[in-house]
Coordinates of C-alpha atoms in Angstrom, one line a residue:
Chain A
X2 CA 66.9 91.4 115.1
X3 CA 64.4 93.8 114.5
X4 CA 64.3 96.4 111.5
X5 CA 65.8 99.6 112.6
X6 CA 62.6 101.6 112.6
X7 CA 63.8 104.9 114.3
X8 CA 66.5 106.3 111.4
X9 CA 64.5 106.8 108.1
X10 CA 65.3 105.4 104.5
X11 CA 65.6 108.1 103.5
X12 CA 68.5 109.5 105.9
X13 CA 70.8 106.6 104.1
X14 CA 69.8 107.7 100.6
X15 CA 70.9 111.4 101.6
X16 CA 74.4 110.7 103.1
X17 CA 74.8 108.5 100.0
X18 CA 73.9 111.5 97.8
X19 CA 76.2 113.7 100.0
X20 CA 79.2 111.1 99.3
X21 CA 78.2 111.0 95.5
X22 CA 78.1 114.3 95.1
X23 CA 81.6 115.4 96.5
X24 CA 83.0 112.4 95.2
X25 CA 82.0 113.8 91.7
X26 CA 83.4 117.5 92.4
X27 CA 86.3 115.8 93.3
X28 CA 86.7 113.5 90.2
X29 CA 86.1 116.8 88.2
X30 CA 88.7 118.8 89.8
X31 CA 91.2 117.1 91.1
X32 CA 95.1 117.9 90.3
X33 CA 96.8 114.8 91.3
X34 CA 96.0 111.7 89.3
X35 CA 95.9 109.9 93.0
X36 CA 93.2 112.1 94.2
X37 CA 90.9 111.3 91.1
X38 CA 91.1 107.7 92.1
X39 CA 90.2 108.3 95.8
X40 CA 87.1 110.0 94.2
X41 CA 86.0 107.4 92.4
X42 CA 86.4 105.0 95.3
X43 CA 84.1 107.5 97.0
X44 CA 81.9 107.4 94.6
X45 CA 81.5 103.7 94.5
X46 CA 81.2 103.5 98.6
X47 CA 77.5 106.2 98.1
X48 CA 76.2 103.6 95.5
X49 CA 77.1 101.0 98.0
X50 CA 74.9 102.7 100.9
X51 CA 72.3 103.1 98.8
X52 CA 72.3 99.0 97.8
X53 CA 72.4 98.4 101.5
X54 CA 69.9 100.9 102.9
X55 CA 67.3 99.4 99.7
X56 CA 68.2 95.8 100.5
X57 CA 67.8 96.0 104.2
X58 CA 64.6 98.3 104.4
X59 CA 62.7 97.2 100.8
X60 CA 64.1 93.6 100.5
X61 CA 64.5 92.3 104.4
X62 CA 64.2 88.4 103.0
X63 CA 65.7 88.6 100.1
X64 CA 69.2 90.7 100.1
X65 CA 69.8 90.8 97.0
X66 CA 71.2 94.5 97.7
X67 CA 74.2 92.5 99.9
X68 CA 74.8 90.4 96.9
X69 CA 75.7 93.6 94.7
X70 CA 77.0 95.3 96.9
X71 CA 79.6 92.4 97.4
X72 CA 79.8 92.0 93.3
X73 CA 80.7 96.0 93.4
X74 CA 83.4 95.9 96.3
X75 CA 85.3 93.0 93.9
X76 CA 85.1 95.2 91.1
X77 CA 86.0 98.6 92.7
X78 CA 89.1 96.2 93.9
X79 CA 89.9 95.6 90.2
X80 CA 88.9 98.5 89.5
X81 CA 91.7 100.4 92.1
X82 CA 94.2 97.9 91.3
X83 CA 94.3 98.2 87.0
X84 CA 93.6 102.7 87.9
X85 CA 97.0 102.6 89.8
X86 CA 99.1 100.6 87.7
X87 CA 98.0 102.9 84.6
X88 CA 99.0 106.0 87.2
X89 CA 102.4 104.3 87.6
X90 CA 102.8 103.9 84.1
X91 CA 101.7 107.4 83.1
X92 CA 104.0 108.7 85.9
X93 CA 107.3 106.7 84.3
X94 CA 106.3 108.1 80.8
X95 CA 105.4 111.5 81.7
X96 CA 107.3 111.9 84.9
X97 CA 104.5 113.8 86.8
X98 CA 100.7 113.5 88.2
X99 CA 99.4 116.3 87.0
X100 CA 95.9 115.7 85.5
X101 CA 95.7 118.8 83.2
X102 CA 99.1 117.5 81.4
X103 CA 97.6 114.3 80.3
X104 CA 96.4 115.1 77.2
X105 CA 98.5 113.3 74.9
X106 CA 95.1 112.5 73.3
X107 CA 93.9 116.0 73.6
X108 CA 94.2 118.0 70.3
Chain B
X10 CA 71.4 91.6 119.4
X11 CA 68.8 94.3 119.1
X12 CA 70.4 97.8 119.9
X13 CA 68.1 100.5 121.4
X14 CA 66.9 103.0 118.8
X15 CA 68.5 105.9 120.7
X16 CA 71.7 104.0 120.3
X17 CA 71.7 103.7 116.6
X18 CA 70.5 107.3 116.5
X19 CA 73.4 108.4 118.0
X20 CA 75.7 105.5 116.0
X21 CA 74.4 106.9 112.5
X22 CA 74.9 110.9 113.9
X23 CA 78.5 110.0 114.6
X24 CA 79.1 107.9 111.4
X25 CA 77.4 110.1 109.0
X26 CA 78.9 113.3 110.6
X27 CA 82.6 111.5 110.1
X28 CA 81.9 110.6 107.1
X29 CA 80.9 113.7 105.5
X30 CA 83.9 115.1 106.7
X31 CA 86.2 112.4 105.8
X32 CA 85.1 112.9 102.5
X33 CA 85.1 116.5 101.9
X34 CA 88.7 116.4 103.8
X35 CA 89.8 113.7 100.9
X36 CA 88.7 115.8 98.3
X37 CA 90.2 119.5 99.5
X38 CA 93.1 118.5 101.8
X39 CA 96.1 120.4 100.0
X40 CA 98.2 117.0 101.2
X41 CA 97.9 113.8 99.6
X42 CA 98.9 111.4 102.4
X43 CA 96.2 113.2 104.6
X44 CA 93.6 112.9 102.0
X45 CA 94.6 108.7 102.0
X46 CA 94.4 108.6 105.9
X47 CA 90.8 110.4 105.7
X48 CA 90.2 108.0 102.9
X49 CA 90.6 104.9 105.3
X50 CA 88.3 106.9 108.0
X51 CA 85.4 106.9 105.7
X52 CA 85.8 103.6 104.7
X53 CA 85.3 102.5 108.1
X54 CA 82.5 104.7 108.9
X55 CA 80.6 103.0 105.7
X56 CA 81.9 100.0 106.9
X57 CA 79.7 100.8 110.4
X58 CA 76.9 102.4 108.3
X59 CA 76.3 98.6 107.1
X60 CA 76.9 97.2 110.6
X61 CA 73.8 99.3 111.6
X62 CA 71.9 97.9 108.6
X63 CA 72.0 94.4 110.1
X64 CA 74.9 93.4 107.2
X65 CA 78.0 92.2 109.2
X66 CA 79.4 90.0 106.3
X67 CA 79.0 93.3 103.8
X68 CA 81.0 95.4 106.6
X69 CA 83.8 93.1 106.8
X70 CA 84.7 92.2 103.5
X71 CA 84.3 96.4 103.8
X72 CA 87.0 96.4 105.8
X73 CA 89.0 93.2 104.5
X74 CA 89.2 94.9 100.7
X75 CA 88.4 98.6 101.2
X76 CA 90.7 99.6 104.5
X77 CA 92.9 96.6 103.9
X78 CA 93.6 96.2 100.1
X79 CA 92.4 99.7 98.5
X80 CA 93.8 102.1 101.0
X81 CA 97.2 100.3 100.8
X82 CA 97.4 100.0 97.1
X83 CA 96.7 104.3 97.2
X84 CA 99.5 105.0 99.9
X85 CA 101.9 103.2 98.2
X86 CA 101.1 104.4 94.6
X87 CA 101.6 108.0 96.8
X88 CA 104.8 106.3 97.8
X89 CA 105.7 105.1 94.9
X90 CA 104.8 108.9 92.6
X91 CA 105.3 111.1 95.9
X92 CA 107.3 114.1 94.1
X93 CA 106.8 117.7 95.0
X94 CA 105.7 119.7 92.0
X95 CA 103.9 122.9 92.0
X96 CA 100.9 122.6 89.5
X97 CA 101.3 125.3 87.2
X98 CA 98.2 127.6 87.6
X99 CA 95.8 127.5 85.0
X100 CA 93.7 130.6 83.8
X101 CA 89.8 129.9 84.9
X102 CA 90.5 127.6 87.9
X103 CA 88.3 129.3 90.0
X104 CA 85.7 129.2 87.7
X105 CA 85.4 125.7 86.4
X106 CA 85.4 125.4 90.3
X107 CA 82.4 127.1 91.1
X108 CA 80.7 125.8 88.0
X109 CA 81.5 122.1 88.6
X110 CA 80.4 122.7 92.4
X111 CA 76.8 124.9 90.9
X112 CA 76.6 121.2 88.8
X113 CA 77.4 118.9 91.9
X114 CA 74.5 121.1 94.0
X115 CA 71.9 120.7 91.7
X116 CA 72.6 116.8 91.3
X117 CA 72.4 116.8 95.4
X118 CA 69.3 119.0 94.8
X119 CA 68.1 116.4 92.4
X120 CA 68.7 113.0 94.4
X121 CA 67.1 113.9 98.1
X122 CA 64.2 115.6 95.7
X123 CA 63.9 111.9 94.4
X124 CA 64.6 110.3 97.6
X125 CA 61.7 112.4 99.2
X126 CA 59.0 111.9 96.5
X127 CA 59.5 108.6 95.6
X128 CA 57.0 106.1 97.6
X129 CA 58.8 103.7 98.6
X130 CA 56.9 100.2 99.8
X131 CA 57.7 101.0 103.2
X132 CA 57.8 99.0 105.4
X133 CA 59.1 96.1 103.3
X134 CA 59.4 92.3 104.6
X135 CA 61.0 92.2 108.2
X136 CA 65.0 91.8 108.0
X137 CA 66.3 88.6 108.4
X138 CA 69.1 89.6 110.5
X139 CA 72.0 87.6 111.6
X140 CA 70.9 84.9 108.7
X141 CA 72.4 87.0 105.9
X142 CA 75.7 85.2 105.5
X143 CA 73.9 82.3 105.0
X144 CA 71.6 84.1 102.2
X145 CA 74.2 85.7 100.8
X146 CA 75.9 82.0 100.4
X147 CA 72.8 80.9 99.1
X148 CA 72.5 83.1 96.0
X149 CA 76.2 83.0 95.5
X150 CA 76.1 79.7 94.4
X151 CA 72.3 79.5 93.3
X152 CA 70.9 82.6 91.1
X153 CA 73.8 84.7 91.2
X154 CA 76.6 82.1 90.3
X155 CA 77.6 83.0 86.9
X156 CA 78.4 86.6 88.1
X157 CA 80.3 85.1 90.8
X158 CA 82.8 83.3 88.4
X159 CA 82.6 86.1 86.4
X160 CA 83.9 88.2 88.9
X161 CA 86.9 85.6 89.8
X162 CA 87.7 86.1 86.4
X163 CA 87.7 89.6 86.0
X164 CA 89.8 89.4 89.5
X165 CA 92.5 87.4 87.3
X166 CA 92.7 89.6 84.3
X167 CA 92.9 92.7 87.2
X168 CA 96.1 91.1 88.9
X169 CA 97.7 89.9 85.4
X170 CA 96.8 93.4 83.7
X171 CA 98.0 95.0 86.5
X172 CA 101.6 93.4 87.0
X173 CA 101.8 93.9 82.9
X174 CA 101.1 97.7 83.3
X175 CA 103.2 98.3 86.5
X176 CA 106.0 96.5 85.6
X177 CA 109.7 97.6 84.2
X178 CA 111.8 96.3 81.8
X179 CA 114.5 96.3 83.7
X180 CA 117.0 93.0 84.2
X181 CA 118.6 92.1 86.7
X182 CA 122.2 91.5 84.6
X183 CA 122.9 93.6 81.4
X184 CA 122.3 91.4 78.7
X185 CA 125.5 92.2 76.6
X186 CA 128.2 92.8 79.2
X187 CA 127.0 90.7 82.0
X188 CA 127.6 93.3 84.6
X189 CA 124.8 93.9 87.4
X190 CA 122.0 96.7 85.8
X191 CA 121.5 100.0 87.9
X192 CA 117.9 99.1 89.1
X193 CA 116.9 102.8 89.1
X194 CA 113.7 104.0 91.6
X195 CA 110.9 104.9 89.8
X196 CA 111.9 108.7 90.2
X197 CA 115.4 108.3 88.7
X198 CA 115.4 108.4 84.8
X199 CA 114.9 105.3 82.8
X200 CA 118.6 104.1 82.4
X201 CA 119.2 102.6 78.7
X202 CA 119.6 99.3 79.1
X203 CA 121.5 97.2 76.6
X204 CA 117.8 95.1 75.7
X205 CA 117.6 96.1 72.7
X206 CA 120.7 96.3 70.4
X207 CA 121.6 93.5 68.0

């Protein structure tokens, strides 16, 4: 299988910053505690790209990109599974999911 | 398996174009359960980003752990917290809006800026293709093994730290009396159990 000469590196590196980006806006100003999760997933899935688009263009032998990329998808599993259980427990304590009343350690 | 270059034009148009959507519908969608189902969609469409970067074992543990795992653990935390409340309105909204987007523009601005100045050793060494399970099985248990049982590890204290976090108190039998304890849904109020008396 050849190297897919025709769509640029750069093209990946852009969508990637696309996804980054709104993931970030969305991490910043997102109500609902769920929503700032789905952010950071979508911020994990731009790095990703990027790992892939560098490992199959500037590292065709060696993938090391793959490898990380695989090492991040394990910890953005963790990741999701520990950031939902703290949700749940926030939600018992607090009894809503509204970031900007989270600030028990807030002055 | 060598797919025309027209064809993988037209693949990445469609992926990227669905996945810039998909993402900006997660992050403004006014309903959460929308914003999950978009969530899935542009999980997929990275999932077929890596499929056209010769990296089928990378695009289906995508879809194995991402679609499968993570967008099932987020519906049913939605289940699980789904109460209607109207978010008080906070003075300045607007504004930290339009700031925090000003912010997110200029760090666009700054990564295509680096990913168009940068020279980048193009073209690198040709891609090995259909072999990269087999490289990827290769470092796993060569160079990059001690990450790998790190990661099992970290996998463990994940699943243990989450049941520990998620779970109630709540027993089955009242301690004292015997009688069968009102197991309450998470959106009733915490019923005092007897747990804790003398």
């Amino acid at each position: 299988m050849t190297l897919p000469t025709e769509i640029p590196l750069q093209a990946y590196l852009v969508l990637a910053a696309v996804l980054f980006c709104v993931g970030v806006w969305g991490l910043i100003n997102s109500r609902n505690a769920v929503r700032v999760l789905m952010s950071i997933e979508l911020m994990l899935n731009a790095v990703n790209i990027n790992l892939m688009a560098f490992s199959s263009y500037l590292d065709g032998q060696l993938i090391r990109g793959q490898v990380f990329a695989i090492f991040v998808i394990t910890v953005a599993a963790a990741e999701a599974a520990v950031g939902l259980a703290i949700l749940l427990s926030l939600y018992r304590n607090r009894e809503t999911v509204d970031m900007e009343r989270f600030n028990l350690l807030r002055w | 398996m060598t797919i025309a270059s027209t064809t993988q034009l037209i693949c990445f148009a469609v992926l990227s174009l669905t996945l810039v959507v998909g993402a900006f519908g997660v992050v403004l969608l006014p309903n959460i359960v929308y914003s999950a189902f978009l969530l899935g969609g542009v999980f997929i469409s990275v999932a077929g980003l890596y499929l056209l970067l010769n990296a089928s074992f990378v695009a289906a543990a995508q879809i194995l752990v991402y679609v499968g795992a993570v967008n099932v653990l987020i519906l049913f935390a939605i289940m699980l917290v789904n109460k209607r409340e109207d978010l008080s309105a906070i003075p300045g909204l607007a504004v930290r809006r339009l700031l925090s987007a000003l912010v997110c523009a200029g760090l666009f601005v700054l990564l295509v800026r680096v990913a168009f100045t940068t020279p980048w050793a193009l073209p690198g060494p040709a891609s090995i293709g259909e072999e990269a399970t087999a490289r990827i099985g290769e470092h796993l248990f060569s160079d990059y093994l001690l990450p790998f049982e790190l990661a099992s590890v970290l996998l463990l204290m994940a699943m243990i730290g989450a049941i520990v976090l998620a779970r109630r108190d709540v027993f089955a039998s009242d301690v004292i009396t015997g009688e069968p304890a009102d197991q309450g849904l998470l959106e009733k109020a915490r019923t005092p159990l007897l747990t804790s008396k003398p």
